[in-house]
Coordinates of N, CA and C in Angstrom, one line a residue:
F1456 N 11.4 24.1 -58.6 CA 11.9 22.9 -58.9 C 13.2 23.0 -60.6
G1457 N 12.7 22.3 -61.2 CA 13.8 22.2 -62.6 C 15.0 22.3 -62.0
A1458 N 16.1 22.3 -63.0 CA 17.7 22.1 -62.7 C 17.6 23.9 -62.4
P1459 N 18.4 23.2 -61.5 CA 19.5 24.5 -61.0 C 19.9 25.4 -61.9
P1460 N 20.6 26.5 -62.0 CA 21.4 27.6 -62.5 C 22.1 27.2 -62.7
A1461 N 22.1 27.7 -63.6 CA 23.6 27.3 -64.3 C 24.6 28.4 -63.7
A1462 N 25.9 28.2 -63.0 CA 26.9 28.6 -62.3 C 27.6 30.2 -63.3
A1463 N 27.7 31.1 -63.0 CA 28.2 31.8 -64.1 C 29.7 31.7 -64.6
A1464 N 29.6 31.9 -65.8 CA 30.8 31.7 -66.3 C 31.8 32.7 -66.2
P1465 N 33.6 32.6 -65.7 CA 34.1 33.1 -65.5 C 34.9 34.4 -66.9
P1466 N 34.6 35.6 -66.8 CA 34.3 36.9 -67.7 C 35.6 36.4 -68.3
P1467 N 36.1 36.8 -69.0 CA 37.4 36.7 -70.3 C 38.4 37.7 -69.3
P1468 N 39.1 37.5 -70.0 CA 40.5 37.6 -68.7 C 41.0 39.2 -69.3
D1469 N 40.5 39.6 -70.9 CA 40.7 41.1 -70.3 C 39.3 41.8 -69.8
E1470 N 38.5 41.4 -70.1 CA 37.5 41.5 -68.1 C 37.7 42.1 -67.8
E1471 N 38.1 40.5 -67.2 CA 38.7 41.1 -65.8 C 39.5 41.5 -65.4
D1472 N 40.3 41.8 -66.5 CA 41.7 42.7 -66.1 C 41.0 44.1 -66.2
D1473 N 40.0 44.7 -67.6 CA 39.7 45.7 -66.9 C 39.1 45.6 -65.8
V1474 N 38.5 45.4 -64.7 CA 37.5 45.2 -63.9 C 39.0 45.5 -63.3
T1475 N 39.9 45.2 -62.5 CA 40.6 45.3 -61.6 C 40.8 46.4 -62.0
A1476 N 41.7 46.8 -63.2 CA 42.5 47.5 -63.1 C 41.0 49.2 -62.6
A1477 N 40.7 48.6 -63.2 CA 39.4 50.3 -62.3 C 38.7 49.8 -61.3
E1478 N 38.8 49.4 -60.4 CA 39.5 49.1 -59.3 C 40.5 49.6 -58.3
E1479 N 41.1 49.5 -59.1 CA 42.7 50.2 -59.0 C 42.7 51.2 -58.1
E1480 N 42.0 51.8 -60.2 CA 42.0 53.5 -59.9 C 41.4 54.2 -59.5
L1481 N 39.6 53.3 -58.7 CA 39.0 53.7 -57.5 C 39.8 53.4 -56.0
R1482 N 40.1 53.2 -56.0 CA 41.0 52.8 -55.0 C 42.7 54.6 -54.8
Q1483 N 43.1 54.7 -55.6 CA 43.8 55.7 -55.8 C 42.8 56.9 -55.9
I1484 N 42.2 57.1 -56.1 CA 41.4 58.2 -56.3 C 41.0 58.8 -54.7
R1485 N 41.1 57.1 -53.6 CA 39.8 57.6 -52.9 C 41.6 57.6 -52.3
D1486 N 42.4 57.7 -51.9 CA 43.4 57.7 -51.5 C 44.4 58.9 -51.7
R1487 N 43.9 59.5 -53.5 CA 44.0 60.6 -53.4 C 43.2 62.0 -52.7
Q1488 N 42.1 61.5 -52.4 CA 41.5 62.6 -51.0 C 41.4 62.0 -49.6
K1489 N 42.1 61.4 -49.6 CA 41.7 61.1 -48.1 C 43.1 62.1 -48.0
E1490 N 44.5 61.7 -48.4 CA 45.9 62.5 -48.5 C 45.1 63.6 -48.9
A1491 N 44.3 64.8 -49.6 CA 43.7 66.3 -49.9 C 43.1 66.8 -48.6
Q1492 N 42.4 65.6 -47.7 CA 41.8 65.9 -46.6 C 42.9 66.1 -45.7
R1493 N 44.0 65.2 -45.4 CA 44.6 65.1 -44.6 C 45.9 66.9 -43.8
V1494 N 46.6 66.4 -45.3 CA 46.9 67.5 -46.1 C 45.9 69.5 -45.3
F1495 N 44.3 70.0 -45.9 CA 44.2 70.3 -45.6 C 43.5 70.5 -44.2
H1496 N 43.0 69.5 -43.0 CA 43.6 69.5 -42.2 C 44.5 69.8 -41.2
D1497 N 45.8 69.0 -42.0 CA 46.8 70.1 -41.1 C 47.3 71.1 -41.1
E1498 N 47.1 71.5 -42.4 CA 47.3 73.1 -42.7 C 46.8 74.1 -41.8
H1499 N 44.9 73.7 -41.3 CA 44.0 75.3 -41.0 C 44.1 74.5 -39.0
S1500 N 45.1 73.6 -38.7 CA 44.1 73.1 -37.7 C 46.1 73.6 -37.2
A1501 N 47.0 73.1 -37.6 CA 48.5 73.9 -37.5 C 48.5 74.9 -36.6
G1502 N 48.5 75.7 -34.8 CA 49.0 76.4 -34.4 C 48.2 76.9 -34.9
S1503 N 47.0 77.0 -34.7 CA 45.4 77.7 -34.5 C 44.8 77.1 -33.1
G1504 N 45.1 75.7 -32.4 CA 44.5 75.9 -31.5 C 43.0 75.4 -31.6
G1505 N 42.3 74.3 -32.7 CA 41.0 73.9 -32.8 C 40.0 76.0 -33.8
Q1506 N 41.0 77.0 -33.1 CA 39.8 78.3 -33.2 C 40.8 79.1 -34.7
H1507 N 39.6 78.4 -35.6 CA 39.5 79.1 -37.2 C 40.5 80.5 -37.2
G1508 N 39.7 81.7 -36.8 CA 39.7 82.7 -36.8 C 40.9 83.3 -36.8
S1509 N 42.2 82.7 -36.3 CA 43.9 83.0 -35.9 C 44.0 82.1 -37.3
L1510 N 43.7 81.6 -37.9 CA 44.6 81.6 -39.5 C 44.5 82.6 -40.7
P1511 N 45.0 82.6 -41.0 CA 46.1 82.7 -42.6 C 44.5 83.1 -43.0
A1512 N 44.5 84.7 -43.7 CA 43.6 84.2 -44.6 C 43.3 83.9 -45.8
H1513 N 44.6 82.5 -46.3 CA 44.4 81.9 -47.2 C 45.3 81.0 -47.1
S1514 N 45.0 79.3 -47.5 CA 45.9 77.9 -47.5 C 47.4 78.3 -48.4
A1515 N 48.0 77.6 -48.4 CA 49.0 77.6 -49.8 C 48.2 77.4 -50.3
A1516 N 47.2 76.6 -50.8 CA 46.6 75.7 -52.3 C 45.6 77.2 -52.1
G1517 N 45.8 78.0 -51.7 CA 43.9 79.0 -52.3 C 43.1 78.9 -51.6
R1518 N 42.9 78.0 -51.2 CA 41.7 77.9 -50.3 C 41.5 79.0 -48.9
V1519 N 40.3 79.0 -49.3 CA 39.5 80.5 -48.0 C 39.7 78.7 -46.8
P1520 N 40.4 79.1 -45.2 CA 39.7 78.6 -44.4 C 38.7 77.7 -44.0
R1521 N 37.4 77.5 -43.1 CA 36.4 77.4 -43.1 C 36.0 78.3 -42.0
G1522 N 34.8 79.0 -41.8 CA 34.9 80.3 -41.0 C 34.9 81.3 -41.2
M1523 N 35.4 81.5 -42.1 CA 36.4 83.2 -42.7 C 35.8 83.3 -43.6
P1524 N 35.7 84.8 -44.3 CA 34.5 84.9 -44.9 C 35.1 85.4 -46.3
C1525 N 34.8 84.9 -47.5 CA 35.3 84.7 -49.0 C 36.2 86.4 -49.8
G1526 N 36.6 87.2 -49.4 CA 37.3 88.2 -49.6 C 36.2 89.6 -49.6
E1527 N 36.8 90.7 -49.8 CA 36.1 92.0 -50.2 C 34.8 92.1 -50.2
R1528 N 33.7 92.9 -50.2 CA 32.7 92.6 -51.0 C 32.7 93.2 -52.1
H1529 N 31.4 92.2 -52.7 CA 31.3 92.8 -54.6 C 31.4 94.1 -54.9
P1530 N 32.0 94.4 -56.2 CA 32.1 96.1 -56.7 C 30.7 95.7 -57.1
D1531 N 29.5 94.9 -57.8 CA 29.0 94.8 -59.2 C 27.5 93.8 -57.9
F1532 N 27.5 93.4 -57.8 CA 26.4 92.4 -57.6 C 26.5 92.4 -55.9
R1533 N 25.3 92.4 -55.5 CA 24.6 92.2 -53.7 C 23.5 91.4 -53.7
L1534 N 23.3 90.2 -53.4 CA 22.0 89.3 -53.4 C 21.8 89.1 -51.7
A1535 N 20.0 90.1 -52.2 CA 19.5 89.6 -50.8 C 19.1 88.3 -51.1
L1536 N 18.1 88.0 -49.9 CA 17.7 85.8 -49.5 C 17.2 86.4 -48.9
L1537 N 15.3 86.5 -49.1 CA 14.5 87.3 -48.6 C 14.2 85.8 -47.4
L1538 N 13.7 86.0 -46.4 CA 13.1 85.0 -45.2 C 12.3 85.4 -44.4
P1539 N 11.2 85.7 -44.7 CA 9.7 85.1 -43.5 C 9.5 84.3 -42.6
W1540 N 9.9 84.5 -42.5 CA 9.6 83.7 -40.7 C 8.3 83.9 -40.3
V1541 N 6.9 82.7 -40.4 CA 5.8 83.2 -39.5 C 6.1 82.2 -38.0
G1542 N 5.7 82.8 -37.4 CA 6.0 81.7 -35.5 C 7.3 81.4 -35.2
E1543 N 7.8 81.0 -34.1 CA 8.7 81.0 -33.1 C 9.7 81.0 -34.4
L1544 N 11.0 81.4 -34.6 CA 12.3 81.1 -34.6 C 12.8 79.6 -34.1
P1545 N 13.4 79.0 -34.8 CA 13.8 77.7 -35.0 C 15.1 77.9 -33.8
P1546 N 15.7 76.7 -32.5 CA 16.9 76.8 -32.1 C 18.0 77.1 -33.1
W1547 N 17.9 76.3 -33.6 CA 19.1 76.9 -34.9 C 19.9 78.1 -35.1
T1548 N 18.7 79.5 -35.6 CA 19.0 80.5 -36.0 C 20.1 81.0 -35.4
P1549 N 21.0 81.1 -34.2 CA 22.2 81.3 -33.9 C 23.5 80.5 -34.9
Y1550 N 22.5 79.3 -35.2 CA 24.4 78.6 -36.3 C 24.0 79.3 -37.6
F1551 N 22.4 79.7 -37.9 CA 22.1 79.8 -39.5 C 22.7 81.3 -39.3
A1552 N 22.9 82.1 -38.7 CA 23.1 83.5 -37.9 C 24.8 83.4 -38.3
A1553 N 25.3 82.1 -37.6 CA 26.9 82.2 -38.1 C 27.3 81.8 -39.2
S1554 N 26.7 81.3 -40.1 CA 27.1 80.5 -41.2 C 27.2 81.6 -41.8
A1555 N 26.6 82.2 -41.8 CA 25.3 83.8 -42.8 C 26.7 84.7 -43.5
R1556 N 27.0 84.1 -42.2 CA 28.3 85.5 -42.0 C 29.5 85.2 -42.9
L1557 N 29.8 83.9 -43.4 CA 30.8 83.3 -44.0 C 29.8 84.2 -46.0
S1558 N 28.9 84.6 -46.3 CA 29.0 85.3 -47.5 C 28.5 86.9 -47.4
S1559 N 29.2 87.2 -46.5 CA 29.1 88.4 -46.8 C 30.0 90.2 -47.3
P1560 N 30.6 89.3 -47.0 CA 31.4 89.6 -49.5 C 30.0 89.8 -50.4
L1561 N 28.8 89.0 -50.4 CA 28.3 88.8 -51.8 C 26.5 89.1 -52.0
A1562 N 26.0 88.7 -50.4 CA 24.4 88.0 -49.3 C 24.2 89.0 -47.9
D1563 N 22.7 89.8 -48.3 CA 22.0 89.6 -47.3 C 21.2 89.0 -46.9
F1564 N 20.9 89.1 -46.1 CA 19.9 88.1 -45.7 C 18.9 88.3 -44.3
L1565 N 17.8 88.7 -45.7 CA 16.9 89.5 -44.8 C 16.3 88.8 -44.5
V1566 N 15.8 89.1 -43.3 CA 14.7 88.2 -42.0 C 13.4 88.6 -41.6
F1567 N 12.4 88.7 -42.1 CA 10.9 89.1 -42.0 C 10.2 88.5 -40.9
H1568 N 10.5 88.6 -39.4 CA 9.3 88.1 -38.6 C 8.6 88.9 -38.0
E1569 N 7.5 87.8 -37.0 CA 6.9 88.5 -36.1 C 7.0 88.5 -34.6
E1570 N 7.2 89.8 -34.8 CA 7.3 90.2 -32.2 C 8.5 88.8 -32.0
Q1571 N 9.5 88.9 -32.8 CA 10.4 87.2 -32.5 C 11.6 88.4 -32.3
D1572 N 11.5 89.2 -31.4 CA 12.8 90.1 -31.2 C 14.2 89.3 -30.6
L1573 N 12.9 88.8 -29.0 CA 13.9 88.1 -28.6 C 15.1 87.4 -28.6
A1574 N 14.4 86.3 -29.6 CA 14.7 84.9 -30.2 C 15.9 85.5 -31.5
V1575 N 16.4 87.2 -31.8 CA 17.0 86.8 -32.3 C 18.6 87.0 -31.4
P1576 N 19.8 85.9 -32.0 CA 21.3 85.9 -31.8 C 21.7 87.2 -31.4
A1577 N 22.5 87.3 -30.3 CA 22.7 88.7 -30.0 C 24.0 89.2 -30.7
D1578 N 24.4 87.8 -31.6 CA 26.3 88.4 -32.2 C 24.9 87.9 -33.4
V1579 N 24.8 88.9 -34.5 CA 24.2 88.5 -35.5 C 25.5 89.5 -36.8
P1580 N 25.6 89.0 -37.7 CA 26.7 89.3 -39.0 C 25.6 90.8 -39.7
P1581 N 26.2 91.5 -40.0 CA 26.0 92.6 -40.4 C 25.4 92.3 -41.7
N1582 N 25.8 91.0 -42.3 CA 24.9 90.9 -43.8 C 23.3 90.1 -43.0
V1583 N 23.0 89.7 -41.9 CA 22.0 88.8 -41.6 C 21.0 90.6 -40.7
K1584 N 19.7 90.5 -41.7 CA 19.2 92.3 -41.3 C 17.3 91.6 -40.6
W1585 N 17.4 91.6 -39.9 CA 16.2 91.6 -38.8 C 15.2 92.7 -38.4
F1586 N 13.7 91.8 -39.2 CA 12.7 93.1 -39.6 C 11.4 92.3 -38.8
D1587 N 10.7 93.3 -38.0 CA 10.3 92.7 -36.9 C 9.2 93.0 -37.4
L1588 N 8.0 92.8 -38.2 CA 6.9 92.9 -39.1 C 5.7 93.4 -37.2
G1589 N 5.5 92.8 -36.2 CA 5.0 92.6 -36.3 C 4.0 91.7 -35.5
P1590 N 2.6 91.7 -34.6 CA 2.1 90.9 -34.5 C 0.9 90.3 -36.0
G1591 N 1.6 89.8 -37.2 CA 0.3 89.6 -38.4 C 0.4 90.3 -39.2
G1592 N 1.6 91.0 -39.0 CA 2.3 91.9 -40.3 C 3.4 91.2 -41.7
L1593 N 3.0 89.9 -41.2 CA 3.8 88.7 -42.6 C 1.9 89.6 -43.7
S1594 N 0.5 88.1 -43.3 CA 0.0 88.3 -44.0 C -0.5 90.5 -43.9
M1595 N -0.3 91.3 -43.7 CA -0.3 92.1 -43.9 C 0.2 93.0 -45.1
L1596 N 1.7 92.4 -44.9 CA 2.5 93.8 -46.0 C 2.1 92.7 -46.8
L1597 N 1.6 91.4 -47.2 CA 1.5 90.3 -48.5 C 0.3 91.0 -49.4
G1598 N -0.5 91.1 -47.8 CA -2.0 91.2 -48.2 C -2.2 93.4 -48.6
M1599 N -2.1 94.0 -48.2 CA -2.0 94.8 -49.1 C -0.9 95.4 -50.0
Q1600 N -0.1 94.1 -50.6 CA 0.9 94.8 -51.5 C 0.7 94.4 -53.0
L1601 N -0.7 92.5 -52.8 CA -1.2 92.1 -53.6 C -2.5 92.7 -53.6
G1602 N -3.3 93.7 -52.9 CA -3.7 94.1 -53.0 C -4.3 95.4 -53.6
E1603 N -2.4 95.8 -53.7 CA -1.9 97.1 -54.4 C -2.1 96.8 -56.0
A1604 N -1.5 95.7 -55.7 CA -0.8 94.8 -57.5 C -1.7 94.9 -58.4
L1605 N -2.9 93.9 -57.5 CA -4.0 93.7 -57.8 C -5.6 95.2 -58.2
N1606 N -5.6 95.9 -57.2 CA -6.2 96.7 -57.7 C -7.3 96.5 -57.1
L1607 N -7.4 96.0 -56.0 CA -8.5 95.8 -55.1 C -8.7 97.2 -53.9
P1608 N -10.0 97.0 -53.9 CA -10.4 97.7 -52.6 C -10.4 97.4 -51.6
I1609 N -9.9 98.9 -50.4 CA -9.2 97.8 -49.2 C -10.5 97.5 -48.1
R1610 N -12.0 97.0 -48.7 CA -12.0 96.4 -48.4 C -11.7 94.4 -48.7
N1611 N -11.7 94.9 -49.8 CA -11.0 93.2 -50.7 C -9.4 92.4 -50.1
A1612 N -9.1 93.9 -49.6 CA -7.9 93.9 -49.2 C -7.6 92.8 -47.6
T1613 N -8.8 93.8 -47.2 CA -8.8 93.6 -46.3 C -9.3 92.0 -45.6
V1614 N -10.1 91.3 -46.9 CA -10.7 89.9 -46.2 C -9.1 89.2 -46.2
V1615 N -8.8 89.5 -47.6 CA -7.2 88.8 -48.3 C -6.4 89.0 -46.9
I1616 N -6.4 90.2 -45.8 CA -5.0 89.5 -44.8 C -5.8 88.9 -44.2
K1617 N -6.7 89.0 -43.1 CA -7.7 88.4 -42.7 C -7.8 86.5 -43.3
A1618 N -8.3 86.6 -44.4 CA -7.2 84.9 -45.4 C -5.9 85.0 -44.4
L1619 N -4.8 85.1 -45.0 CA -4.2 85.1 -45.1 C -2.5 84.8 -43.1
R1620 N -4.1 85.8 -43.0 CA -3.6 85.7 -41.6 C -4.1 84.5 -41.2
F1621 N -5.2 83.6 -40.7 CA -5.1 82.3 -40.6 C -4.7 80.8 -41.4
M1622 N -4.5 81.8 -42.8 CA -4.0 80.9 -42.9 C -2.5 80.1 -42.6
F1623 N -1.1 81.7 -42.2 CA 0.1 81.5 -41.8 C -0.2 81.4 -40.2
D1624 N -0.9 81.1 -39.3 CA -1.1 81.0 -37.7 C -1.2 79.2 -38.2
K1625 N -2.3 78.7 -39.5 CA -2.7 76.9 -38.5 C -2.0 76.4 -39.4
W1626 N -0.8 77.7 -40.7 CA -0.5 76.1 -42.0 C 1.5 77.1 -41.9
P1627 N 2.2 77.4 -41.3 CA 3.3 78.1 -41.2 C 4.0 77.7 -42.8
R1628 N 3.7 77.1 -43.0 CA 4.9 76.6 -44.5 C 4.4 77.2 -45.5
L1629 N 3.1 77.4 -45.6 CA 2.5 78.2 -47.0 C 2.9 79.4 -46.7
V1630 N 3.3 80.5 -46.7 CA 4.4 81.6 -47.3 C 4.7 81.3 -48.1
A1631 N 5.5 79.9 -48.3 CA 6.3 79.2 -49.0 C 5.8 79.3 -50.7
E1632 N 4.7 79.6 -50.5 CA 3.5 79.5 -51.7 C 3.8 80.9 -52.4
Y1633 N 4.1 81.5 -51.8 CA 3.5 83.1 -52.5 C 5.2 83.7 -52.8
K1634 N 6.5 82.3 -52.9 CA 7.5 83.3 -53.3 C 7.6 83.8 -55.1
P1635 N 6.5 83.8 -55.4 CA 6.5 84.3 -56.9 C 6.3 85.6 -56.4
T1636 N 5.3 86.2 -55.6 CA 5.0 87.3 -55.0 C 6.1 87.9 -54.8
F1637 N 7.2 87.3 -53.9 CA 8.3 87.8 -53.3 C 8.7 90.2 -53.9
G1638 N 8.9 89.6 -54.8 CA 10.2 90.8 -55.3 C 9.3 91.9 -55.3
A1639 N 7.4 91.6 -55.7 CA 6.6 92.5 -55.2 C 6.7 92.7 -54.5
V1640 N 6.2 92.4 -53.1 CA 5.9 92.4 -51.9 C 6.6 92.9 -50.7
F1641 N 8.1 92.4 -51.5 CA 9.7 93.2 -50.4 C 9.5 94.1 -51.6
S1642 N 9.1 94.7 -51.9 CA 10.1 95.7 -53.0 C 10.8 96.7 -52.3
K1643 N 10.8 97.8 -51.4 CA 11.2 98.5 -50.4 C 12.6 98.5 -49.5
Y1644 N 12.5 97.2 -49.3 CA 13.8 96.1 -48.6 C 14.1 96.2 -50.0
L1645 N 14.4 95.6 -51.6 CA 15.3 95.5 -52.3 C 16.1 97.0 -52.3
N1646 N 16.0 98.1 -52.5 CA 16.5 98.9 -53.3 C 18.6 98.6 -53.0
G1647 N 19.3 98.3 -53.4 CA 21.0 98.5 -53.8 C 21.0 97.4 -53.8
Y1648 N 20.2 95.7 -54.0 CA 20.9 94.6 -55.1 C 19.9 94.7 -56.1
S1649 N 20.9 93.8 -57.0 CA 20.8 93.5 -58.0 C 20.2 92.4 -58.4
H1650 N 20.2 91.4 -57.3 CA 19.5 90.4 -56.9 C 18.6 90.5 -56.5
W1651 N 17.5 89.4 -56.5 CA 17.1 88.8 -54.9 C 16.9 87.2 -54.7

């Protein structure tokens, strides 16, 4: 009801030129990105048969090819990434281990699991370290370390351990809620690391 909406007036010529110039600039940026991707792909697939392991350490552009670590071990810093895992290891574990190899100059991945040795990939890089804590081991470690830090009597620590084990069995994702305590809980595993 009422009058039809008025047709939008064409933009003044100078605004139209700005829009056209912006569209042209965007097209040029996209073209440059496509060309850079093509050059990168050509540099890293020529003569390797698709196998990144046979590539030189650095490309002509100074980039490191995919699938290769970034260099030598860092002289001053070493990172520890703590990965407590409750339950079965996921099917993508071998892919995780393979990609973790790329950060070997700077980082170690400390994976804490409970009786999952058979699921640990066979070809594990040296910077992925697996720690089997045994059945209920993560709740035991958390309960004992937290009980010690809070000066709880052993009887109370046992209650905490049982509660943690129940919660982790029922809701494994709750392990992430204890992330602020990881520095204290996993302290004996963090010697030699500058950051965790």
